[in-house]
mmCIF file of C-alpha atoms and ligand atoms in Angstrom:
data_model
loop_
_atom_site.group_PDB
_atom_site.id
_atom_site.type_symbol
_atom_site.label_atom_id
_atom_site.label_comp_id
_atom_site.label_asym_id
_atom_site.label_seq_id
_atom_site.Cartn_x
_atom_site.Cartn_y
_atom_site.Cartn_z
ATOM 1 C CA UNK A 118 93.446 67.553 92.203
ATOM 2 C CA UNK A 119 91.540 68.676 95.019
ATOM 3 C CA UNK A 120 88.930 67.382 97.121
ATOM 4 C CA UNK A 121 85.653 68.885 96.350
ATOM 5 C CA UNK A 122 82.622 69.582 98.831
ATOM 6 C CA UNK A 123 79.787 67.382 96.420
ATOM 7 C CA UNK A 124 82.089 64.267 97.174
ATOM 8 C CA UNK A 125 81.925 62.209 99.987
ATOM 9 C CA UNK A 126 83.841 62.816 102.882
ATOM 10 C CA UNK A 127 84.419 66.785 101.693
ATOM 11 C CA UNK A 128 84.142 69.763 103.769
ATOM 12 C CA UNK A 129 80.584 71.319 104.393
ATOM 13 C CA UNK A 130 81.720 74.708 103.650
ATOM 14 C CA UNK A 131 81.738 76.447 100.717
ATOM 15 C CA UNK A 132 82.692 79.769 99.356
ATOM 16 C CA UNK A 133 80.237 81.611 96.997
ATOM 17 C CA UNK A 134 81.718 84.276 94.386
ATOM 18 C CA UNK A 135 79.111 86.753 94.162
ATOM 19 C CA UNK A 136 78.579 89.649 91.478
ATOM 20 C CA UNK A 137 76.960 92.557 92.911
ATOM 21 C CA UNK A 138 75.569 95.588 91.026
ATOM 22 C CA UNK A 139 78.228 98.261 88.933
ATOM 23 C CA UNK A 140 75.819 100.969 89.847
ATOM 24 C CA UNK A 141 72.250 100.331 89.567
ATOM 25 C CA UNK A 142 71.214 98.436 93.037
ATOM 26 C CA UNK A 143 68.469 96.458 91.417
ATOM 27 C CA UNK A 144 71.387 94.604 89.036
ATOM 28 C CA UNK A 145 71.644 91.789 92.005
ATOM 29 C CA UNK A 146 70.330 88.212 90.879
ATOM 30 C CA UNK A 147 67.966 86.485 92.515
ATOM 31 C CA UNK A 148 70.103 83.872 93.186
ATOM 32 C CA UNK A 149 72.924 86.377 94.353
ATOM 33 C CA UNK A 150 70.344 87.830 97.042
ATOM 34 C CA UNK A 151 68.998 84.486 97.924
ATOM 35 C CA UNK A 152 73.117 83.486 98.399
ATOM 36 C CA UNK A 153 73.851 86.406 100.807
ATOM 37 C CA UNK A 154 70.839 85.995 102.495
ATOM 38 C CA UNK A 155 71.340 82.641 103.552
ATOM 39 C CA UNK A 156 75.605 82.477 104.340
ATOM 40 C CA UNK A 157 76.451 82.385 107.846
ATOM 41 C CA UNK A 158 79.127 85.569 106.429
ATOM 42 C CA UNK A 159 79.630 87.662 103.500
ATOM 43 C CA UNK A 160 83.865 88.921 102.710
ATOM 44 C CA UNK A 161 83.077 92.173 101.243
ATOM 45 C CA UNK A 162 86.100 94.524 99.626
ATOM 46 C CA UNK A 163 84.561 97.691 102.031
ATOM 47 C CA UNK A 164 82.176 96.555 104.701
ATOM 48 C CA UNK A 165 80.930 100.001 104.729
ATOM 49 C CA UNK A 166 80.239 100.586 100.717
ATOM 50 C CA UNK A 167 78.504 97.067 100.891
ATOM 51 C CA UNK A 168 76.213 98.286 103.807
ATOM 52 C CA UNK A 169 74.091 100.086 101.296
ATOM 53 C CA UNK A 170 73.403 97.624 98.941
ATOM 54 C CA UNK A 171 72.469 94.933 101.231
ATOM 55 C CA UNK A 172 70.203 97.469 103.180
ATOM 56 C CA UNK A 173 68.533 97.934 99.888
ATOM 57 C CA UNK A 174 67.887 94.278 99.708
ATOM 58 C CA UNK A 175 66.762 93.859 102.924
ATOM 59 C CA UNK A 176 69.726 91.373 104.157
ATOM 60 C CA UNK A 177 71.171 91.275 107.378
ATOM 61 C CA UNK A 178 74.030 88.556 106.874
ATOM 62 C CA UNK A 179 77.399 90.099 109.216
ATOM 63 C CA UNK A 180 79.978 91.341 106.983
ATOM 64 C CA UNK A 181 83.697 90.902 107.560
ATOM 65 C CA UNK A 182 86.663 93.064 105.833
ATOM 66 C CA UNK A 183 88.548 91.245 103.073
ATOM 67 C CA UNK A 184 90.385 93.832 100.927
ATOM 68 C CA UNK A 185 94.106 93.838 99.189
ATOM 69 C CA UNK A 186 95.928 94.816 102.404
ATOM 70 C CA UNK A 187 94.742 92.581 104.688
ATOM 71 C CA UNK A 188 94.003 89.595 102.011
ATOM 72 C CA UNK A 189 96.634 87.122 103.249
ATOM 73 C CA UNK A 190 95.390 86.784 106.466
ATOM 74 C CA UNK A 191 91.796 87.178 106.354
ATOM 75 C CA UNK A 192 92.104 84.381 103.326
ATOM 76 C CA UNK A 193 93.565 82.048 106.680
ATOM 77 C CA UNK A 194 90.939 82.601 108.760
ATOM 78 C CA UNK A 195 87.897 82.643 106.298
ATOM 79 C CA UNK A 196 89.281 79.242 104.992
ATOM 80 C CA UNK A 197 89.171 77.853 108.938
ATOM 81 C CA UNK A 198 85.717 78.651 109.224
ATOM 82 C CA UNK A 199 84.721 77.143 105.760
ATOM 83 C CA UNK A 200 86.649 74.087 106.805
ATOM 84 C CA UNK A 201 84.644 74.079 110.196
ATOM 85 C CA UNK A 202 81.617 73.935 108.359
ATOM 86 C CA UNK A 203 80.856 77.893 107.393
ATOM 87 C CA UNK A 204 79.056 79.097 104.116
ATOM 88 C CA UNK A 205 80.791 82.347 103.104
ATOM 89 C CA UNK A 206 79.970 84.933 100.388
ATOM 90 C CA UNK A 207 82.493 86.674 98.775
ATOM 91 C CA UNK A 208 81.922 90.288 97.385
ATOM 92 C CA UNK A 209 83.664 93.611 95.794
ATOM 93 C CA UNK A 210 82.625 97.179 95.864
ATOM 94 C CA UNK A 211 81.356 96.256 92.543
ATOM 95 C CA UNK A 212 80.993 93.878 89.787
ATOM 96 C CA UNK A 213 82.533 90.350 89.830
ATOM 97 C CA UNK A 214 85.049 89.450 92.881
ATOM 98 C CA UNK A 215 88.384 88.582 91.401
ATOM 99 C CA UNK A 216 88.386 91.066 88.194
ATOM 100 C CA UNK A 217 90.332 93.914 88.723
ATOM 101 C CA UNK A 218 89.255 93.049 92.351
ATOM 102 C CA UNK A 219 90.614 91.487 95.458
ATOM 103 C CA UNK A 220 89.784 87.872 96.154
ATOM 104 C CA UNK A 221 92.482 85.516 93.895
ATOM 105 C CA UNK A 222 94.247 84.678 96.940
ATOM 106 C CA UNK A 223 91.216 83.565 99.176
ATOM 107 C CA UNK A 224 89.435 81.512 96.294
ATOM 108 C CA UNK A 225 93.054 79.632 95.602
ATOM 109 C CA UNK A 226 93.711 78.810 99.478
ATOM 110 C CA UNK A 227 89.816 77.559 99.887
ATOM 111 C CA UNK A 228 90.121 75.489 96.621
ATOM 112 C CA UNK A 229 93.597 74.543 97.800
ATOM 113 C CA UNK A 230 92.113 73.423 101.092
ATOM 114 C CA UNK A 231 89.504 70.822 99.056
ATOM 115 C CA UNK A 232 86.582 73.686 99.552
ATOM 116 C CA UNK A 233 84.147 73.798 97.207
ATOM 117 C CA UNK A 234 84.128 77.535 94.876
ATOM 118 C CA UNK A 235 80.723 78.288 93.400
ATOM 119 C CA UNK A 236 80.628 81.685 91.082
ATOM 120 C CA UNK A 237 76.555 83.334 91.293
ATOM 121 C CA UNK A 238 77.537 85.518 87.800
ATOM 122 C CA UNK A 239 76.695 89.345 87.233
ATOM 123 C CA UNK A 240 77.612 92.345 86.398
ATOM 124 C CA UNK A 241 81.063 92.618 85.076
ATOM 125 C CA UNK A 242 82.011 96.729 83.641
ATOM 126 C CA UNK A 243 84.306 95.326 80.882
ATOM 127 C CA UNK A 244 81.911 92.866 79.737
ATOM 128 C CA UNK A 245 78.484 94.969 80.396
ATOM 129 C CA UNK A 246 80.971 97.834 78.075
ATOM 130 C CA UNK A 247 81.610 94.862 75.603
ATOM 131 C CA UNK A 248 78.060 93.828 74.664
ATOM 132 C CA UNK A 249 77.063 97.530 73.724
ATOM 133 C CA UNK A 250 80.240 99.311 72.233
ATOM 134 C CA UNK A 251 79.673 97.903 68.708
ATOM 135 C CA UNK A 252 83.112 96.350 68.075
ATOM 136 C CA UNK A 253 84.437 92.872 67.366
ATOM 137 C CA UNK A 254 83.453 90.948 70.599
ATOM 138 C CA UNK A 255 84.400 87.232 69.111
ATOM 139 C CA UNK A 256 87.532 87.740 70.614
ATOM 140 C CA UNK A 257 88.787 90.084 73.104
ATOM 141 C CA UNK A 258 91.497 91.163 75.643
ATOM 142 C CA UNK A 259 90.771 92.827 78.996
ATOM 143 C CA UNK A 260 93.773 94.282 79.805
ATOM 144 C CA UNK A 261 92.541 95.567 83.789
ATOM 145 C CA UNK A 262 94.121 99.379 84.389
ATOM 146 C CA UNK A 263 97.209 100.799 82.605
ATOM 147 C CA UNK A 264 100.244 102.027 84.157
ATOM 148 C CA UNK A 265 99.474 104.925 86.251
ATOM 149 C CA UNK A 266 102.843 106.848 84.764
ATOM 150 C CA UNK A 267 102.971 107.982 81.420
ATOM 151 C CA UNK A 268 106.207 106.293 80.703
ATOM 152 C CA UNK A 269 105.227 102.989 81.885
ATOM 153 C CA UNK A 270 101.649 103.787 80.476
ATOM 154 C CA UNK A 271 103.728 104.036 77.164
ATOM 155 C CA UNK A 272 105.750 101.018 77.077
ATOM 156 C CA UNK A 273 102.208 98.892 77.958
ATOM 157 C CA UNK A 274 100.935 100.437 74.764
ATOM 158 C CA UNK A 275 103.545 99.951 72.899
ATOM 159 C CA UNK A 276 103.552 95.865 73.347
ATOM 160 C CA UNK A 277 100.216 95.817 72.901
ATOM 161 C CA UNK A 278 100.304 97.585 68.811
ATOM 162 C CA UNK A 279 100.023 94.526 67.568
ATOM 163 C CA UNK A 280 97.521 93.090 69.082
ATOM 164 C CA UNK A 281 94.344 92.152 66.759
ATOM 165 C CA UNK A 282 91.698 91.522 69.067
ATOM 166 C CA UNK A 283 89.696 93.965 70.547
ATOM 167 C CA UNK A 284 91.243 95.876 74.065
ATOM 168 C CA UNK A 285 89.368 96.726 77.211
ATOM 169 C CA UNK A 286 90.942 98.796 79.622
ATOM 170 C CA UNK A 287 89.372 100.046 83.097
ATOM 171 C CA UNK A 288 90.564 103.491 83.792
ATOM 172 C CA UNK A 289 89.176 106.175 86.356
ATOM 173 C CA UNK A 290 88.089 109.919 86.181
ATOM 174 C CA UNK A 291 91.634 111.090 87.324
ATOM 175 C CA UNK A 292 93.830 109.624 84.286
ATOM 176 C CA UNK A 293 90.958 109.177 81.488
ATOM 177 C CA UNK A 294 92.019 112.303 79.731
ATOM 178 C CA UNK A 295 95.729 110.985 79.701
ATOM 179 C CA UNK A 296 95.059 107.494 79.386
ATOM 180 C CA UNK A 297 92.935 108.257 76.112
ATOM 181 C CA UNK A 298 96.266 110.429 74.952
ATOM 182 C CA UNK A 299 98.532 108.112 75.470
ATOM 183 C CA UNK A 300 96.413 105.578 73.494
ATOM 184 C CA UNK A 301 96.385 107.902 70.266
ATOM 185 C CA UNK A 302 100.325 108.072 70.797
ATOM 186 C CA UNK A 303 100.743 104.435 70.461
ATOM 187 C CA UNK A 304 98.239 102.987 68.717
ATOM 188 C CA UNK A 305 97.672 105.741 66.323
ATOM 189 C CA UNK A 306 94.450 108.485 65.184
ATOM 190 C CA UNK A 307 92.526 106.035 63.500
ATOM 191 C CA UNK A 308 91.202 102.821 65.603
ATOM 192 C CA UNK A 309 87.856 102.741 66.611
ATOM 193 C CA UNK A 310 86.978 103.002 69.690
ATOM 194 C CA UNK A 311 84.281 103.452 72.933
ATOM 195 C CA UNK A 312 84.743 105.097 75.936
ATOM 196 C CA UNK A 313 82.034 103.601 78.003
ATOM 197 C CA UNK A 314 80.939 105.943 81.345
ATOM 198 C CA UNK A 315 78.671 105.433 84.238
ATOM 199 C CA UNK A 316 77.914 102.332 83.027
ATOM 200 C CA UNK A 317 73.785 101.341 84.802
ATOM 201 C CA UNK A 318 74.146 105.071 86.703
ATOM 202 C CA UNK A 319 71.935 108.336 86.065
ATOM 203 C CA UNK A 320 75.000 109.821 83.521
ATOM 204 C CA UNK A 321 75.728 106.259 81.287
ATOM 205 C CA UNK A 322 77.634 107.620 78.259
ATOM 206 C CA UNK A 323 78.314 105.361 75.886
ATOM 207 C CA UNK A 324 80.994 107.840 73.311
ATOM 208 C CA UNK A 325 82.346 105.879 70.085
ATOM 209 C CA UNK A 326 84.557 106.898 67.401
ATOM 210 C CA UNK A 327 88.193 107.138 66.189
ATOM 211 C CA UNK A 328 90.977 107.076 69.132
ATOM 212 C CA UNK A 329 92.276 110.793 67.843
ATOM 213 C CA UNK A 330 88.241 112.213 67.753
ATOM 214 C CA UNK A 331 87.560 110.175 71.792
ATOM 215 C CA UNK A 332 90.355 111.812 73.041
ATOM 216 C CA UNK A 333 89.815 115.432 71.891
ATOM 217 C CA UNK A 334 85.954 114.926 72.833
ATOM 218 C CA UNK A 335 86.759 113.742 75.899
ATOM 219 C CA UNK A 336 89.455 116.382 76.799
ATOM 220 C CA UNK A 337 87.378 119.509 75.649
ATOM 221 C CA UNK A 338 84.235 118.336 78.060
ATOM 222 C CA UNK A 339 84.824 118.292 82.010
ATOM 223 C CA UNK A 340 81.476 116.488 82.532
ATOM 224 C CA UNK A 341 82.787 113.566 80.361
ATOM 225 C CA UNK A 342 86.031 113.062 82.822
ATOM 226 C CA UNK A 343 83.348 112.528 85.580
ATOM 227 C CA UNK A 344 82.968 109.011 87.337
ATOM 228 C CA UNK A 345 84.108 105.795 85.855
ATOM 229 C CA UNK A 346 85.293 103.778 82.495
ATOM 230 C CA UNK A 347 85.309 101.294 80.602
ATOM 231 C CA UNK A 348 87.945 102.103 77.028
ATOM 232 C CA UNK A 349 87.453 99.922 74.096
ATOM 233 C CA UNK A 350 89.745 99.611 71.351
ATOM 234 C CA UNK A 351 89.435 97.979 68.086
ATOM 235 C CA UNK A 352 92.483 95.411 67.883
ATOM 236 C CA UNK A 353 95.295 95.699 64.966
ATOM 237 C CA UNK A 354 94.033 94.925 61.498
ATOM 238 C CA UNK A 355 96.398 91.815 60.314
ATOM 239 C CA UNK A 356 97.663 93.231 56.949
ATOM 240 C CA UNK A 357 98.840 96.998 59.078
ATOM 241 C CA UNK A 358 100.754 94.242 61.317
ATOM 242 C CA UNK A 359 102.529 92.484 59.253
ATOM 243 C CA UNK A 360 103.528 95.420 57.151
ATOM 244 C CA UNK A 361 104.502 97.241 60.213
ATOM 245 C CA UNK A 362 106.916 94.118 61.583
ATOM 246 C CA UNK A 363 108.438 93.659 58.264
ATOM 247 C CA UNK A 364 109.196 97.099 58.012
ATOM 248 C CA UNK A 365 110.702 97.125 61.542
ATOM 249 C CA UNK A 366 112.764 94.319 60.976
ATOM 250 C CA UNK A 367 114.541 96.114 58.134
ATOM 251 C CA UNK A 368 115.332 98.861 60.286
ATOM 252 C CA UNK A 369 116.327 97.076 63.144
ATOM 253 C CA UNK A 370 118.936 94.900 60.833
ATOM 254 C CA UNK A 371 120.466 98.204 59.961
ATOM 255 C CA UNK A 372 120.245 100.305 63.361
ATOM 256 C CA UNK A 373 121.739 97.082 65.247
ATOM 257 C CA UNK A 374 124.857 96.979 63.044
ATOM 258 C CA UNK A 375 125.445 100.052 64.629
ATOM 259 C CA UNK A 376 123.762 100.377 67.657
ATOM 260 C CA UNK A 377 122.998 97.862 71.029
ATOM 261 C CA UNK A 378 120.313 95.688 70.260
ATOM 262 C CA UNK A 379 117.657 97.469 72.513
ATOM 263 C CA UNK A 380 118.666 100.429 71.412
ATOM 264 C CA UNK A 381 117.764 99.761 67.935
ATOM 265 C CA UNK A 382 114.772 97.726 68.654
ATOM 266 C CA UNK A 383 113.407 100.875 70.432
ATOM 267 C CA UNK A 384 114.439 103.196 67.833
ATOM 268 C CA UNK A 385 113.114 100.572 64.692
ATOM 269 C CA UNK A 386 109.526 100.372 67.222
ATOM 270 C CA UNK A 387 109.418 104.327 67.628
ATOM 271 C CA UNK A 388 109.650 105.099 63.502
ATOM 272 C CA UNK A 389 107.634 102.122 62.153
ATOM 273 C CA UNK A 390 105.297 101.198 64.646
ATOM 274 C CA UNK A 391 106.026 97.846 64.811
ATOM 275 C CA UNK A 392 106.019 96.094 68.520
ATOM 276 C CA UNK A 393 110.014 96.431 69.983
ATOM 277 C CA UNK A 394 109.293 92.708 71.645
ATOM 278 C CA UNK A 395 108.780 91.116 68.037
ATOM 279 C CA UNK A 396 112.015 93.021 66.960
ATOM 280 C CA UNK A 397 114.201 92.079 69.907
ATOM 281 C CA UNK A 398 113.634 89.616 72.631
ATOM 282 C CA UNK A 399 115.756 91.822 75.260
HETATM 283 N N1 SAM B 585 85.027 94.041 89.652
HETATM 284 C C1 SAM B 585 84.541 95.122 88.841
HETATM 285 C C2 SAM B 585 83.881 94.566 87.567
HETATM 286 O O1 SAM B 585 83.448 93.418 87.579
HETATM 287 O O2 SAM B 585 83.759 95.270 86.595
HETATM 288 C C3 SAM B 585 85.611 96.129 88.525
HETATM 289 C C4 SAM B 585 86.294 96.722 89.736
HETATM 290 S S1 SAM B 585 87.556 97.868 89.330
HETATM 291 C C5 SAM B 585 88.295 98.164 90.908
HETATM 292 C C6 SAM B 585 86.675 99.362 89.106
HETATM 293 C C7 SAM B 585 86.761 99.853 87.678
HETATM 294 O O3 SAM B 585 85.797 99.171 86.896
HETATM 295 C C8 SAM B 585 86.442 101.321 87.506
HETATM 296 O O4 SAM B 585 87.585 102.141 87.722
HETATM 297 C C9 SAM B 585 85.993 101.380 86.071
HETATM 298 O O5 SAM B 585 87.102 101.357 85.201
HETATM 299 C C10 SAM B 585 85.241 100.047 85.955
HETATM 300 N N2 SAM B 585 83.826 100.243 86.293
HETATM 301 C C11 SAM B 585 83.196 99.802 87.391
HETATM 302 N N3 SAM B 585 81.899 100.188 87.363
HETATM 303 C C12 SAM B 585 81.724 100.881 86.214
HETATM 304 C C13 SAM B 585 80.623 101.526 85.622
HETATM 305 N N4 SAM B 585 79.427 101.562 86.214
HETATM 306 N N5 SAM B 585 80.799 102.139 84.414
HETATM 307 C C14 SAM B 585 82.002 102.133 83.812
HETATM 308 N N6 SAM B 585 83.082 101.527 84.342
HETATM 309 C C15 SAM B 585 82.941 100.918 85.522
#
């Protein structure tokens, strides 16, 4: 286990995790603008995007670059600092660090090094998208972007048939229309679903209806393939499943008499439906 800041003889520093707006600036805490106010540095994703928001609310704490490509060693040299006694806040472009976000790597090495991790909560797109969509939210998946080829796009889908509980996928303006085509491909017409857009901004559209009905609406309407998204998807109903994996097994006992097992797990998946890992563990 490791040591923590609140017990004697701990470090002084201490790394906040701090949620910052998805869009509207005034979606910052109190406690998250009291928090940057007050650490001697805030990690932000793009020093430059952050610049705006923290003009808005009127802080002047010196930024430092921490983004995926540099990471690694910024992580080493933030974590010297909070071990020398420095109060850093972490930040993204937008939304909570960590999700679908850089960050994982600094918040393991400072907890690794006995500092103490505080998260100041906020605005999080896939959960923000979640509490007004309208479908089951007792259980959930967030499944972060898709595949940015449709092959491998595809094949994500395809595992994920069978899941029951509801989906949430980020996507962006550039793939939404093939994203959402992809999804009627492999998970059928039918499954209700949101696309979520803009989410706190001047054009929020929150669309909802059946996979096949999202993706045509979408498609036909350049204005709706503008900005950012949040895709919800009602998860598998229970009954469909289990039909759909008996019915692949059947075919898959007679394809793979004839055929490699792969081969006829993908072939039994493509005709019934059914997910080719439950057929085939290949
Ligand atoms: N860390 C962020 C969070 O907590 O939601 C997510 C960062 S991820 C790099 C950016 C993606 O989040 C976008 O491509 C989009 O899918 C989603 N997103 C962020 N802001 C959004 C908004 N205002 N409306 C809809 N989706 C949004």
């Amino acid at each position: 286990m490791s040591r923590h800041a609140d017990t004697p003889g701990a470090v002084d520093g201490k790394l906040f995790v701090v949620a910052t707006p998805i869009g509207h600036l005034d979606d910052l805490s109190a406690r998250a603008r009291a928090t940057l106010a007050e650490v001697d540095l805030i990690a932000a994703e793009d020093t430059r995007h952050s610049a705006a928001l923290l003009r808005h609310h009127g802080i002047g704490t010196r930024c430092v670059a921490l983004h995926e490509h540099n990471e690694h060693e910024a992580s080493a040299e933030l974590v010297r600092r909070m071990l020398a006694g420095e109060r850093i806040a972490l930040i993204s472009d937008a939304g909570t660090p960590l999700v679908s976000d850089p960050g994982y790597r600094l918040v393991r090495a400072a907890r690794a090094a006995g500092i103490a991790v505080s998260p100041i909560p906020g605005a999080c797109a896939a959960i923000a998208a979640l509490s007004a969509a309208g479908l089951a939210s007792d259980r959930f998946v967030f499944e972060g972007f898709l595949p940015a080829k449709s092959a491998a796009r595809r094949a994500r889908l395809q595992d994920l048939r069978a899941e029951t509980r509801t989906l949430i996928f980020y996507e962006s303006s550039h793939r939404i229309v093939e994203s959402l085509r992809d999804l009627v491909l492999e998970l059928g017409d039918e499954r209700k679903a949101v696309v979520a857009r803009e989410l706190t901004k001047q054009f929020e559209t929150l669309l909802d209806g059946s996979l096949a009905e999202l993706s045509q609406r979408v498609a036909a309407d350049a204005n709706q393939q503008r900005g950012e998204f949040v895709v919800l998807v009602s998860g598998a109903d229970d009954a469909e499943v289990a039909a759909k994996l008996a019915d692949g097994r059947r075919i898959y006992a007679i394809l793979s008499a004839e055929l490699p097992p792969s081969r006829a797990a993908k072939l039994a998946a493509e005709i019934t439906g059914a997910p080719r890992k439950a057929l085939y563990a290949g």
